[in-house]
CSV table of C-alpha atoms and ligand atoms in Angstrom, one decimal:
chain,number,residue,atom,x,y,z
A,1170,UNK,CA,70.9,-341.2,-121.1
A,1171,UNK,CA,71.9,-340.5,-124.7
A,1172,UNK,CA,73.8,-337.3,-125.3
A,1173,UNK,CA,73.4,-335.5,-128.6
A,1174,UNK,CA,76.2,-334.7,-130.9
A,1175,UNK,CA,76.1,-332.3,-133.8
A,1176,UNK,CA,78.9,-332.2,-136.3
A,1177,UNK,CA,79.1,-329.5,-138.9
A,1178,UNK,CA,81.4,-330.5,-141.8
A,1179,UNK,CA,83.1,-328.0,-144.1
A,1180,UNK,CA,85.2,-328.6,-147.1
A,1181,UNK,CA,86.4,-331.8,-148.8
A,1182,UNK,CA,85.2,-335.4,-148.7
A,1183,UNK,CA,88.1,-336.3,-146.4
A,1184,UNK,CA,86.4,-334.2,-143.8
A,1185,UNK,CA,83.0,-335.9,-144.5
A,1186,UNK,CA,84.8,-339.2,-143.9
A,1187,UNK,CA,86.5,-337.9,-140.7
A,1188,UNK,CA,83.2,-336.6,-139.4
A,1189,UNK,CA,81.6,-340.0,-139.8
A,1190,UNK,CA,84.5,-341.6,-138.0
A,1191,UNK,CA,84.2,-339.1,-135.1
A,1192,UNK,CA,80.5,-340.1,-134.9
A,1193,UNK,CA,81.6,-343.7,-134.7
A,1194,UNK,CA,84.3,-343.0,-132.1
A,1195,UNK,CA,81.9,-341.1,-129.8
A,1196,UNK,CA,79.0,-343.6,-130.1
A,1197,UNK,CA,80.4,-345.8,-127.3
A,1198,UNK,CA,80.5,-342.7,-125.0
A,1199,UNK,CA,76.8,-342.4,-125.5
A,1200,UNK,CA,76.7,-339.7,-128.1
A,1201,UNK,CA,74.0,-339.9,-130.8
A,1202,UNK,CA,74.2,-337.8,-134.0
A,1203,UNK,CA,71.8,-335.0,-134.1
A,1204,UNK,CA,70.8,-332.8,-137.1
A,1205,UNK,CA,70.8,-329.6,-135.2
A,1206,UNK,CA,73.1,-327.8,-132.7
A,1207,UNK,CA,70.1,-326.7,-130.7
A,1208,UNK,CA,70.4,-328.3,-127.3
A,1209,UNK,CA,73.3,-330.5,-128.3
A,1210,UNK,CA,75.6,-331.8,-125.6
A,1211,UNK,CA,78.6,-331.6,-128.0
A,1212,UNK,CA,79.1,-329.6,-131.2
A,1213,UNK,CA,82.1,-330.2,-133.4
A,1214,UNK,CA,83.0,-328.0,-136.3
A,1215,UNK,CA,85.1,-330.0,-138.7
A,1216,UNK,CA,86.7,-327.2,-140.6
A,1217,UNK,CA,88.4,-326.4,-143.9
A,1218,UNK,CA,91.3,-324.1,-144.3
A,1219,UNK,CA,91.8,-324.3,-148.1
A,1220,UNK,CA,90.5,-320.8,-148.9
A,1221,UNK,CA,90.2,-317.7,-146.7
A,1222,UNK,CA,86.4,-317.6,-146.9
A,1223,UNK,CA,86.3,-321.2,-145.6
A,1224,UNK,CA,88.3,-320.3,-142.5
A,1225,UNK,CA,86.4,-317.1,-141.8
A,1226,UNK,CA,83.1,-319.0,-141.7
A,1227,UNK,CA,84.3,-320.9,-138.7
A,1228,UNK,CA,84.7,-317.8,-136.6
A,1229,UNK,CA,81.2,-316.5,-137.4
A,1230,UNK,CA,79.7,-319.9,-136.7
A,1231,UNK,CA,81.5,-320.0,-133.4
A,1232,UNK,CA,79.9,-316.7,-132.4
A,1233,UNK,CA,76.4,-318.3,-133.0
A,1234,UNK,CA,77.3,-321.4,-131.1
A,1235,UNK,CA,78.5,-319.4,-128.1
A,1236,UNK,CA,75.0,-318.2,-127.6
A,1237,UNK,CA,73.6,-321.8,-127.6
A,1238,UNK,CA,76.3,-322.8,-125.2
A,1239,UNK,CA,75.4,-320.0,-122.8
A,1240,UNK,CA,71.7,-320.8,-123.0
A,1241,UNK,CA,72.5,-324.4,-121.9
A,1242,UNK,CA,74.7,-323.1,-119.1
A,1243,UNK,CA,71.9,-320.9,-117.8
A,1244,UNK,CA,69.7,-323.9,-117.3
A,1245,UNK,CA,72.5,-325.8,-115.5
A,1246,UNK,CA,73.6,-327.9,-118.5
A,1247,UNK,CA,76.7,-327.9,-120.5
A,1248,UNK,CA,77.8,-328.1,-124.1
A,1249,UNK,CA,81.2,-329.2,-125.3
A,1250,UNK,CA,82.3,-327.1,-128.2
A,1251,UNK,CA,85.1,-328.4,-130.4
A,1252,UNK,CA,86.9,-327.2,-133.5
A,1253,UNK,CA,88.4,-330.0,-135.5
A,1254,UNK,CA,90.0,-330.2,-139.0
A,1255,UNK,CA,92.4,-328.0,-140.9
A,1256,UNK,CA,91.6,-324.6,-139.3
A,1257,UNK,CA,92.2,-326.2,-136.0
A,1258,UNK,CA,95.5,-327.6,-137.2
A,1259,UNK,CA,96.7,-324.3,-138.8
A,1260,UNK,CA,95.2,-321.7,-136.4
A,1261,UNK,CA,94.7,-323.7,-133.1
A,1262,UNK,CA,96.2,-321.0,-130.9
A,1263,UNK,CA,94.3,-318.2,-132.8
A,1264,UNK,CA,91.0,-320.1,-132.0
A,1265,UNK,CA,91.7,-320.5,-128.3
A,1266,UNK,CA,92.6,-316.8,-128.2
A,1267,UNK,CA,89.7,-315.4,-130.2
A,1268,UNK,CA,87.1,-317.9,-128.9
A,1269,UNK,CA,88.2,-318.9,-125.4
A,1270,UNK,CA,84.8,-320.6,-124.9
A,1271,UNK,CA,85.9,-323.4,-127.2
A,1272,UNK,CA,86.7,-326.5,-125.2
A,1273,UNK,CA,88.6,-328.6,-127.6
A,1274,UNK,CA,90.8,-327.8,-130.6
A,1275,UNK,CA,92.3,-330.7,-132.5
A,1276,UNK,CA,93.8,-331.4,-135.9
A,1277,UNK,CA,93.0,-334.2,-138.4
A,1278,UNK,CA,95.6,-336.5,-136.9
A,1279,UNK,CA,94.2,-336.5,-133.4
A,1280,UNK,CA,90.6,-337.9,-133.8
A,1281,UNK,CA,91.4,-341.3,-132.2
A,1282,UNK,CA,92.2,-339.4,-129.0
A,1283,UNK,CA,88.7,-337.9,-128.9
A,1284,UNK,CA,87.3,-340.0,-126.1
A,1285,UNK,CA,90.3,-339.0,-123.9
A,1286,UNK,CA,89.9,-335.4,-124.9
A,1287,UNK,CA,86.1,-335.5,-124.1
A,1288,UNK,CA,86.9,-336.9,-120.7
A,1289,UNK,CA,89.4,-334.2,-120.0
A,1290,UNK,CA,87.2,-331.5,-121.3
A,1291,UNK,CA,84.3,-332.5,-119.1
A,1292,UNK,CA,86.6,-332.6,-116.1
A,1293,UNK,CA,88.3,-329.3,-116.6
A,1294,UNK,CA,87.4,-325.9,-117.9
A,1295,UNK,CA,90.7,-325.1,-119.7
A,1296,UNK,CA,90.7,-325.7,-123.5
A,1297,UNK,CA,92.3,-328.9,-124.8
A,1298,UNK,CA,94.7,-328.2,-127.7
A,1299,UNK,CA,95.8,-331.2,-129.7
A,1300,UNK,CA,97.3,-330.4,-133.1
A,1301,UNK,CA,100.5,-332.5,-133.1
A,1302,UNK,CA,101.2,-334.9,-136.0
A,1303,UNK,CA,101.7,-338.2,-134.2
A,1304,UNK,CA,104.1,-340.7,-135.7
A,1305,UNK,CA,101.7,-343.6,-135.4
A,1306,UNK,CA,98.6,-343.5,-137.6
A,1307,UNK,CA,95.2,-342.4,-136.3
A,1308,UNK,CA,93.8,-345.2,-138.3
A,1309,UNK,CA,95.3,-347.8,-135.9
A,1310,UNK,CA,93.1,-346.4,-133.2
A,1311,UNK,CA,89.8,-346.1,-135.0
A,1312,UNK,CA,86.8,-348.3,-134.0
A,1313,UNK,CA,85.5,-350.9,-136.4
A,1314,UNK,CA,82.1,-349.5,-137.1
A,1315,UNK,CA,81.2,-348.1,-140.4
A,1316,UNK,CA,79.1,-345.3,-141.6
A,1317,UNK,CA,77.2,-345.9,-144.8
A,1318,UNK,CA,74.8,-343.4,-146.2
A,1319,UNK,CA,72.5,-344.0,-149.1
A,1320,UNK,CA,74.3,-347.2,-150.2
A,1321,UNK,CA,77.5,-345.2,-150.7
A,1322,UNK,CA,80.5,-344.8,-148.4
A,1323,UNK,CA,83.8,-343.1,-148.3
A,1324,UNK,CA,87.0,-345.0,-147.4
A,1325,UNK,CA,90.1,-343.1,-146.7
A,1326,UNK,CA,93.1,-345.0,-148.0
A,1327,UNK,CA,95.7,-342.2,-148.1
A,1328,UNK,CA,96.3,-339.0,-146.2
A,1329,UNK,CA,98.5,-336.0,-146.6
A,1330,UNK,CA,100.4,-334.5,-149.4
A,1331,UNK,CA,104.0,-333.9,-150.2
A,1332,UNK,CA,103.5,-332.1,-153.5
A,1333,UNK,CA,103.6,-328.5,-152.1
A,1334,UNK,CA,101.7,-326.7,-154.8
A,1335,UNK,CA,102.7,-323.1,-154.0
A,1336,UNK,CA,99.0,-322.0,-153.3
A,1337,UNK,CA,98.0,-324.9,-151.1
A,1338,UNK,CA,97.8,-325.4,-147.3
A,1339,UNK,CA,97.1,-329.1,-147.3
A,1340,UNK,CA,100.8,-330.2,-146.9
A,1341,UNK,CA,100.9,-328.0,-143.8
A,1342,UNK,CA,97.5,-329.0,-142.3
A,1343,UNK,CA,97.4,-332.7,-143.2
A,1344,UNK,CA,101.1,-333.5,-143.1
A,1345,UNK,CA,103.2,-335.9,-145.1
A,1346,UNK,CA,101.8,-338.7,-147.4
A,1347,UNK,CA,100.7,-341.8,-145.6
A,1348,UNK,CA,99.1,-344.9,-147.1
A,1349,UNK,CA,97.1,-347.4,-145.2
A,1350,UNK,CA,98.1,-351.1,-145.5
A,1351,UNK,CA,96.2,-353.0,-148.2
A,1352,UNK,CA,94.7,-355.5,-145.7
A,1353,UNK,CA,93.2,-352.7,-143.6
A,1354,UNK,CA,91.6,-351.1,-146.6
A,1355,UNK,CA,90.1,-354.4,-147.8
A,1356,UNK,CA,88.8,-355.1,-144.3
A,1357,UNK,CA,87.2,-351.7,-144.1
A,1358,UNK,CA,85.7,-352.2,-147.6
A,1359,UNK,CA,84.1,-355.5,-146.5
A,1360,UNK,CA,82.7,-353.9,-143.4
A,1361,UNK,CA,81.2,-351.1,-145.4
A,1362,UNK,CA,79.7,-353.6,-147.8
A,1363,UNK,CA,78.2,-355.5,-144.7
A,1364,UNK,CA,76.8,-352.2,-143.6
A,1365,UNK,CA,75.0,-351.8,-146.9
A,1366,UNK,CA,77.5,-350.0,-149.2
A,1367,UNK,CA,77.3,-350.8,-152.9
A,1368,UNK,CA,79.5,-347.9,-153.9
A,1369,UNK,CA,82.8,-347.1,-152.3
A,1370,UNK,CA,84.8,-343.9,-153.0
A,1371,UNK,CA,88.5,-344.3,-152.1
A,1372,UNK,CA,89.7,-341.1,-150.6
A,1373,UNK,CA,93.0,-339.4,-150.2
A,1374,UNK,CA,94.4,-335.8,-150.6
A,1375,UNK,CA,96.6,-337.4,-153.2
A,1376,UNK,CA,94.8,-340.7,-153.6
A,1377,UNK,CA,96.8,-342.0,-156.6
A,1378,UNK,CA,100.1,-341.5,-154.6
A,1379,UNK,CA,98.7,-344.6,-152.7
A,1380,UNK,CA,101.4,-347.2,-152.1
A,1381,UNK,CA,100.1,-349.5,-149.3
A,1382,UNK,CA,102.0,-352.4,-147.9
A,1383,UNK,CA,100.9,-356.0,-148.2
A,1384,UNK,CA,101.4,-358.8,-145.7
A,1385,UNK,CA,104.6,-359.9,-147.4
A,1386,UNK,CA,106.1,-356.4,-147.4
A,1387,UNK,CA,105.6,-355.5,-151.0
A,1388,UNK,CA,103.8,-352.4,-152.0
A,1389,UNK,CA,100.6,-351.9,-154.1
A,1390,UNK,CA,99.6,-348.9,-156.1
A,1391,UNK,CA,96.1,-347.6,-156.5
A,1392,UNK,CA,95.4,-349.5,-159.8
A,1393,UNK,CA,96.2,-352.8,-158.1
A,1394,UNK,CA,94.2,-351.9,-155.0
A,1395,UNK,CA,91.1,-351.0,-157.1
A,1396,UNK,CA,91.3,-354.5,-158.7
A,1397,UNK,CA,91.2,-356.1,-155.2
A,1398,UNK,CA,88.3,-353.9,-154.0
A,1399,UNK,CA,86.4,-354.9,-157.1
A,1400,UNK,CA,86.8,-358.5,-156.2
A,1401,UNK,CA,84.7,-358.0,-153.0
A,1402,UNK,CA,81.3,-359.4,-153.7
A,1403,UNK,CA,78.5,-356.8,-153.4
A,1404,UNK,CA,80.7,-353.8,-154.2
A,1405,UNK,CA,79.4,-352.8,-157.5
A,1406,UNK,CA,80.8,-349.3,-157.9
A,1407,UNK,CA,84.2,-347.9,-157.2
A,1408,UNK,CA,85.4,-344.3,-157.4
A,1409,UNK,CA,88.4,-342.5,-156.1
A,1410,UNK,CA,89.4,-338.9,-155.4
A,1411,UNK,CA,91.4,-336.7,-155.5
A,1412,UNK,CA,94.1,-337.5,-158.1
A,1413,UNK,CA,97.3,-335.7,-158.9
A,1414,UNK,CA,97.9,-335.9,-162.7
A,1415,UNK,CA,101.6,-336.5,-162.6
A,1416,UNK,CA,101.0,-339.6,-160.5
A,1417,UNK,CA,98.6,-341.3,-162.8
A,1418,UNK,CA,100.5,-344.4,-163.8
A,1419,UNK,CA,99.9,-347.2,-166.4
A,1420,UNK,CA,98.5,-349.5,-163.8
A,1421,UNK,CA,95.8,-347.0,-162.9
A,1422,UNK,CA,94.9,-346.4,-166.6
A,1423,UNK,CA,94.7,-350.1,-167.1
A,1424,UNK,CA,92.4,-350.5,-164.2
A,1425,UNK,CA,90.1,-348.0,-166.0
A,1426,UNK,CA,90.3,-350.3,-169.0
A,1427,UNK,CA,89.7,-353.6,-167.2
A,1428,UNK,CA,87.6,-353.1,-164.1
A,1429,UNK,CA,83.9,-352.6,-164.9
A,1430,UNK,CA,83.2,-351.7,-161.3
A,1431,UNK,CA,85.4,-348.6,-161.6
A,1432,UNK,CA,83.1,-345.8,-162.7
A,1433,UNK,CA,84.0,-344.0,-165.9
A,1434,UNK,CA,84.3,-340.7,-164.2
A,1435,UNK,CA,87.5,-339.1,-163.0
A,1436,UNK,CA,88.2,-335.9,-161.0
A,1437,UNK,CA,91.6,-334.9,-162.2
A,1438,UNK,CA,92.5,-331.3,-161.1
A,1439,UNK,CA,94.5,-329.4,-163.7
A,1440,UNK,CA,94.3,-325.9,-162.1
A,1441,UNK,CA,95.5,-324.0,-165.2
A,1442,UNK,CA,96.1,-324.4,-168.9
A,1443,UNK,CA,99.2,-322.2,-168.9
A,1444,UNK,CA,102.6,-323.8,-168.5
A,1445,UNK,CA,104.0,-320.6,-167.0
A,1446,UNK,CA,101.3,-320.6,-164.3
A,1447,UNK,CA,101.5,-324.4,-163.8
A,1448,UNK,CA,105.2,-324.1,-163.2
A,1449,UNK,CA,104.8,-321.2,-160.7
A,1450,UNK,CA,102.2,-323.3,-159.0
A,1451,UNK,CA,104.8,-326.1,-158.7
A,1452,UNK,CA,102.5,-328.5,-160.4
A,1453,UNK,CA,104.5,-331.4,-161.9
A,1454,UNK,CA,102.6,-331.4,-165.2
A,1455,UNK,CA,102.3,-329.0,-168.0
A,1456,UNK,CA,99.2,-328.5,-170.2
A,1457,UNK,CA,100.5,-330.8,-173.0
A,1458,UNK,CA,101.2,-333.6,-170.5
A,1459,UNK,CA,97.7,-333.2,-169.1
A,1460,UNK,CA,96.2,-333.4,-172.6
A,1461,UNK,CA,98.2,-336.5,-173.3
A,1462,UNK,CA,97.1,-338.1,-170.1
A,1463,UNK,CA,93.5,-337.5,-171.0
A,1464,UNK,CA,94.1,-339.1,-174.4
A,1465,UNK,CA,95.6,-342.2,-172.8
A,1466,UNK,CA,92.7,-342.4,-170.3
A,1467,UNK,CA,90.2,-342.1,-173.2
A,1468,UNK,CA,92.0,-344.7,-175.2
A,1469,UNK,CA,91.7,-347.1,-172.2
A,1470,UNK,CA,88.1,-346.2,-171.4
A,1471,UNK,CA,86.5,-344.3,-174.2
A,1472,UNK,CA,83.4,-343.4,-172.2
A,1473,UNK,CA,85.4,-341.8,-169.4
A,1474,UNK,CA,84.1,-338.4,-168.3
A,1475,UNK,CA,86.3,-335.8,-166.6
A,1476,UNK,CA,86.0,-333.3,-163.9
A,1477,UNK,CA,88.6,-330.9,-162.6
A,1478,UNK,CA,89.6,-328.0,-160.4
A,1479,UNK,CA,90.6,-324.6,-161.7
A,1480,UNK,CA,92.2,-321.6,-160.0
A,1481,UNK,CA,92.0,-318.2,-161.7
A,1482,UNK,CA,94.0,-315.2,-160.8
A,1483,UNK,CA,97.1,-317.0,-159.5
A,1484,UNK,CA,99.8,-314.4,-158.9
A,1485,UNK,CA,101.3,-313.3,-162.3
A,1486,UNK,CA,98.4,-314.8,-164.4
A,1487,UNK,CA,98.1,-312.8,-167.5
A,1488,UNK,CA,95.1,-312.5,-169.8
A,1489,UNK,CA,97.0,-314.8,-172.3
A,1490,UNK,CA,97.5,-317.4,-169.5
A,1491,UNK,CA,93.8,-317.3,-168.7
A,1492,UNK,CA,93.0,-317.8,-172.4
A,1493,UNK,CA,95.2,-320.9,-172.4
A,1494,UNK,CA,93.1,-322.3,-169.5
A,1495,UNK,CA,89.9,-321.6,-171.5
A,1496,UNK,CA,91.5,-323.3,-174.6
A,1497,UNK,CA,92.3,-326.4,-172.5
A,1498,UNK,CA,88.7,-326.5,-171.2
A,1499,UNK,CA,87.4,-326.3,-174.8
A,1500,UNK,CA,89.8,-329.0,-176.0
A,1501,UNK,CA,89.3,-331.5,-173.2
A,1502,UNK,CA,85.6,-331.0,-172.3
A,1503,UNK,CA,84.6,-331.5,-168.7
A,1504,UNK,CA,81.4,-332.9,-167.4
A,1505,UNK,CA,81.6,-330.7,-164.3
A,1506,UNK,CA,84.3,-328.8,-162.4
A,1507,UNK,CA,85.2,-326.8,-159.4
A,1508,UNK,CA,86.7,-323.4,-159.9
A,1509,UNK,CA,88.0,-320.8,-157.5
A,1510,UNK,CA,89.5,-317.4,-157.3
A,1511,UNK,CA,93.1,-317.7,-156.0
A,1512,UNK,CA,93.0,-317.0,-152.3
A,1513,UNK,CA,96.4,-316.2,-150.6
A,1514,UNK,CA,97.0,-318.6,-147.7
A,1515,UNK,CA,99.4,-317.4,-145.0
A,1516,UNK,CA,102.6,-319.4,-145.0
A,1517,UNK,CA,102.3,-320.7,-148.5
A,1518,UNK,CA,104.9,-319.5,-151.1
A,1519,UNK,CA,102.3,-318.0,-153.5
A,1520,UNK,CA,101.0,-315.7,-150.9
A,1521,UNK,CA,104.3,-313.8,-150.9
A,1522,UNK,CA,104.6,-313.7,-154.7
A,1523,UNK,CA,104.6,-310.3,-156.5
A,1524,UNK,CA,102.0,-309.5,-159.1
A,1525,UNK,CA,98.9,-310.5,-157.1
A,1526,UNK,CA,96.0,-310.3,-159.4
A,1527,UNK,CA,93.3,-307.7,-158.8
A,1528,UNK,CA,90.1,-309.0,-157.3
A,1529,UNK,CA,87.9,-307.6,-160.1
A,1530,UNK,CA,90.1,-309.3,-162.7
A,1531,UNK,CA,89.8,-312.6,-160.8
A,1532,UNK,CA,86.0,-312.2,-160.6
A,1533,UNK,CA,85.7,-311.5,-164.3
A,1534,UNK,CA,87.9,-314.5,-165.2
A,1535,UNK,CA,86.0,-316.8,-162.8
A,1536,UNK,CA,82.7,-315.7,-164.3
A,1537,UNK,CA,83.7,-316.5,-167.9
A,1538,UNK,CA,85.4,-319.7,-166.9
A,1539,UNK,CA,82.3,-320.9,-165.0
A,1540,UNK,CA,80.1,-319.9,-167.9
A,1541,UNK,CA,82.1,-322.1,-170.2
A,1542,UNK,CA,82.1,-325.0,-167.7
A,1543,UNK,CA,78.3,-324.8,-167.2
A,1544,UNK,CA,77.8,-324.7,-170.9
A,1545,UNK,CA,79.8,-328.0,-171.2
A,1546,UNK,CA,78.0,-329.5,-168.3
A,1547,UNK,CA,74.5,-328.6,-169.6
A,1548,UNK,CA,75.5,-329.9,-173.0
A,1549,UNK,CA,76.7,-333.2,-171.6
A,1550,UNK,CA,73.5,-333.6,-169.6
A,1551,UNK,CA,71.4,-332.8,-172.6
A,1552,UNK,CA,73.3,-335.4,-174.6
A,1553,UNK,CA,72.2,-338.1,-172.1
A,1554,UNK,CA,68.5,-337.6,-172.9
A,1555,UNK,CA,67.2,-340.5,-174.9
A,1556,UNK,CA,69.8,-342.9,-173.5
A,1557,UNK,CA,69.8,-345.5,-170.8
A,1558,UNK,CA,72.2,-345.6,-167.9
A,1559,UNK,CA,72.6,-347.7,-164.7
A,1560,UNK,CA,71.7,-345.5,-161.7
A,1561,UNK,CA,72.3,-346.3,-158.0
A,1562,UNK,CA,69.1,-345.3,-156.3
A,1563,UNK,CA,70.3,-343.6,-153.2
A,1564,UNK,CA,67.5,-341.8,-151.4
A,1565,UNK,CA,63.9,-340.7,-151.5
A,1566,UNK,CA,63.1,-337.6,-153.6
A,1567,UNK,CA,61.1,-334.6,-152.6
A,1568,UNK,CA,58.0,-335.7,-154.4
A,1569,UNK,CA,55.8,-338.6,-153.5
A,1570,UNK,CA,57.0,-341.9,-155.0
A,1571,UNK,CA,60.2,-340.4,-156.3
A,1572,UNK,CA,63.7,-341.8,-155.8
A,1573,UNK,CA,67.0,-340.0,-156.5
A,1574,UNK,CA,70.1,-341.7,-157.6
A,1575,UNK,CA,73.5,-341.2,-159.3
A,1576,UNK,CA,74.5,-342.1,-162.8
A,1577,UNK,CA,78.0,-343.4,-163.4
A,1578,UNK,CA,78.9,-339.7,-164.1
A,1579,UNK,CA,77.7,-338.5,-160.7
A,1580,UNK,CA,74.7,-336.8,-162.2
A,1581,UNK,CA,71.7,-336.7,-159.9
A,1582,UNK,CA,68.8,-338.6,-161.5
A,1583,UNK,CA,65.2,-338.4,-160.5
A,1584,UNK,CA,62.8,-341.2,-161.2
A,1585,UNK,CA,59.3,-342.4,-160.1
A,1586,UNK,CA,60.0,-345.8,-158.7
A,1587,UNK,CA,58.8,-348.1,-155.9
A,1588,UNK,CA,60.5,-347.6,-152.5
A,1589,UNK,CA,61.8,-351.2,-152.4
A,1590,UNK,CA,64.2,-350.2,-155.2
A,1591,UNK,CA,66.1,-348.0,-152.8
A,1592,UNK,CA,69.8,-349.2,-152.8
A,1593,UNK,CA,69.3,-351.0,-156.2
A,1594,UNK,CA,71.2,-350.2,-159.4
A,1595,UNK,CA,68.5,-349.8,-162.1
A,1596,UNK,CA,68.9,-349.1,-165.8
A,1597,UNK,CA,67.0,-345.9,-166.4
A,1598,UNK,CA,65.9,-344.1,-169.5
A,1599,UNK,CA,66.9,-340.4,-169.4
A,1600,UNK,CA,63.9,-338.3,-170.4
A,1601,UNK,CA,65.0,-334.8,-169.7
A,1602,UNK,CA,68.0,-332.8,-168.5
A,1603,UNK,CA,68.8,-329.6,-166.6
A,1604,UNK,CA,72.0,-328.0,-165.6
A,1605,UNK,CA,72.4,-330.1,-162.4
A,1606,UNK,CA,70.2,-333.2,-162.8
A,1607,UNK,CA,68.3,-335.6,-165.1
A,1608,UNK,CA,64.7,-337.0,-165.0
A,1609,UNK,CA,64.3,-340.6,-166.0
A,1610,UNK,CA,61.9,-343.5,-166.2
A,1611,UNK,CA,62.5,-347.2,-165.3
A,1612,UNK,CA,63.5,-349.4,-168.2
A,1613,UNK,CA,62.8,-352.8,-166.6
A,1614,UNK,CA,60.6,-353.2,-163.5
A,1615,UNK,CA,62.8,-356.0,-162.0
A,1616,UNK,CA,66.1,-355.0,-160.3
A,1617,UNK,CA,69.1,-356.0,-162.4
A,1618,UNK,CA,71.7,-358.4,-161.0
A,1619,UNK,CA,74.6,-356.8,-159.2
A,1620,UNK,CA,77.8,-356.8,-161.1
A,1621,UNK,CA,75.8,-356.2,-164.3
A,1622,UNK,CA,76.0,-352.5,-164.0
A,1623,UNK,CA,78.0,-351.7,-167.1
A,1624,UNK,CA,74.9,-352.4,-169.2
A,1625,UNK,CA,74.6,-350.1,-172.1
A,1626,UNK,CA,78.3,-349.2,-172.0
A,1627,UNK,CA,78.0,-348.4,-175.7
A,1628,UNK,CA,75.5,-345.5,-175.2
A,1629,UNK,CA,77.5,-344.2,-172.2
A,1630,UNK,CA,80.6,-344.1,-174.5
A,1631,UNK,CA,78.7,-342.1,-177.1
A,1632,UNK,CA,77.5,-339.7,-174.4
A,1633,UNK,CA,81.0,-339.0,-173.1
A,1634,UNK,CA,82.0,-338.2,-176.6
A,1635,UNK,CA,79.2,-335.6,-177.1
A,1636,UNK,CA,81.1,-333.1,-175.0
B,2653,SAH,N1,94.2,-333.0,-153.7
B,2653,SAH,C1,93.4,-332.1,-152.9
B,2653,SAH,C2,93.1,-330.9,-153.5
B,2653,SAH,C3,93.3,-329.8,-152.6
B,2653,SAH,S1,92.1,-328.6,-152.4
B,2653,SAH,C4,92.2,-332.8,-152.3
B,2653,SAH,O1,92.2,-333.3,-151.2
B,2653,SAH,O2,91.1,-332.7,-152.9
B,2653,SAH,C5,90.9,-328.7,-153.7
B,2653,SAH,C6,91.1,-327.5,-154.6
B,2653,SAH,O3,91.0,-326.3,-154.0
B,2653,SAH,C7,92.4,-327.5,-155.4
B,2653,SAH,O4,92.5,-328.5,-156.4
B,2653,SAH,C8,92.5,-326.1,-155.9
B,2653,SAH,O5,91.9,-326.0,-157.1
B,2653,SAH,C9,91.7,-325.3,-154.8
B,2653,SAH,N2,92.6,-324.5,-154.0
B,2653,SAH,C10,93.5,-325.0,-153.1
B,2653,SAH,N3,94.2,-324.0,-152.6
B,2653,SAH,C11,93.6,-322.8,-153.1
B,2653,SAH,C12,93.9,-321.5,-152.9
B,2653,SAH,N4,94.8,-321.0,-152.1
B,2653,SAH,N5,93.1,-320.6,-153.6
B,2653,SAH,C13,92.2,-321.0,-154.4
B,2653,SAH,N6,91.9,-322.3,-154.6
B,2653,SAH,C14,92.6,-323.2,-154.0
B,2654,F3S,FE1,97.3,-329.2,-152.4
B,2654,F3S,FE2,98.7,-329.6,-154.5
B,2654,F3S,FE3,98.7,-331.4,-152.6
B,2654,F3S,S1,96.7,-328.8,-154.5
B,2654,F3S,S2,96.7,-331.2,-151.7
B,2654,F3S,S3,99.6,-329.4,-152.5
B,2654,F3S,S4,98.7,-331.8,-154.8
């Protein structure tokens, strides 16, 4: 009989990818994905440790799940409760201490051992703790199946980070940089295509640090890998995330110039516009270098749109530093961005720095920074009205006859369109815009041929320049 599996995913897209892989790995053991923890035979929290709030949520969720587990036990059934991901990696022992009813705790490098852990957990009551960084890669042990949702899929090509930004836990929770061999990546991309993916997002904590080996022992960077993925028939859109500015090389910039499948949208975290703060963060770029990089990307791909990450209230950040960040945002112009108050993470250098910024100051800075970013985002969306863009129709909308898709710039686009267009890339005319989405109508009733998705590049270019 099928057992039900509920996975709750927190945090980044790497975790979304890992959750999909866990679903794949557990399928042969008879686990079927469920959309609710109620009555589930196994619940996995795939956690995020990046900010304090993210880690706290896990403990409150565990409290709720404990009740569900007890309810099952009362009727003579059982529930395996597991904590995976970066909180498990960083606070494994804390979890088994504070929540002894948790059966399994394992870090991001241990997923391939899941079947073995499940077997052990069902046999014995004692919690299984697996948070070692194994030398061999977890990818060597993953099954071949592929999870594709809404014609889009994630593909992890790189893991870990050696950059040690002074605020960040990732180098500690995810370990050193590791790139998957080129052939493995291409095989997985083909499988995803066969499973229905038209858009693939290449993932890595530091995706442009990618240097995968080829059969003849040479290494390939991300730019070259993107060209190869673009060759795969049926893959019409490529994205990648997250990039580290100092590692954007000419080859990658040239891929933006030459590869039409590579979407003109790039998430390029800058964190701050102040050189003092950037240096204290141990970022390997200053504000001037970031601006230059944006210039070079725009020269290669004039319609490219940018997104970023910002941290306000890093230790020692003065009002003048914050104003430099605001200036950088005004100068560069972002289509969207993620912004956070600095959150001290135990064990990271910045947590012990003097001059921690007052919470109220952080809140005020975050509010003005977000207001500026939302203003830019709203203006960009408004600038799209009246233009046409190719949109990948990903899913049904909330209203009858409505489909929802993504523009090249990741904007959500709503359109009245026949159901058979699901999974197609259609050129849509943008009729109206809000802060977070656009409403559009079909331009031509027939589906456009695949690979012809850069139609109307001219208007897209103009739009990117309206910011
Ligand atoms: N390259 C990584 C980025 C790390 S986390 C990736 O896999 O996406 C994403 C963002 O969270 C960072 O870019 C940073 O802006 C933010 N962040 C990381 N640590 C933080 C901290 N201690 N406090 C506040 N924000 C943080
Ligand atoms: Fe974190 Fe900096 Fe790496 S933000 S993931 S240490 S590039």
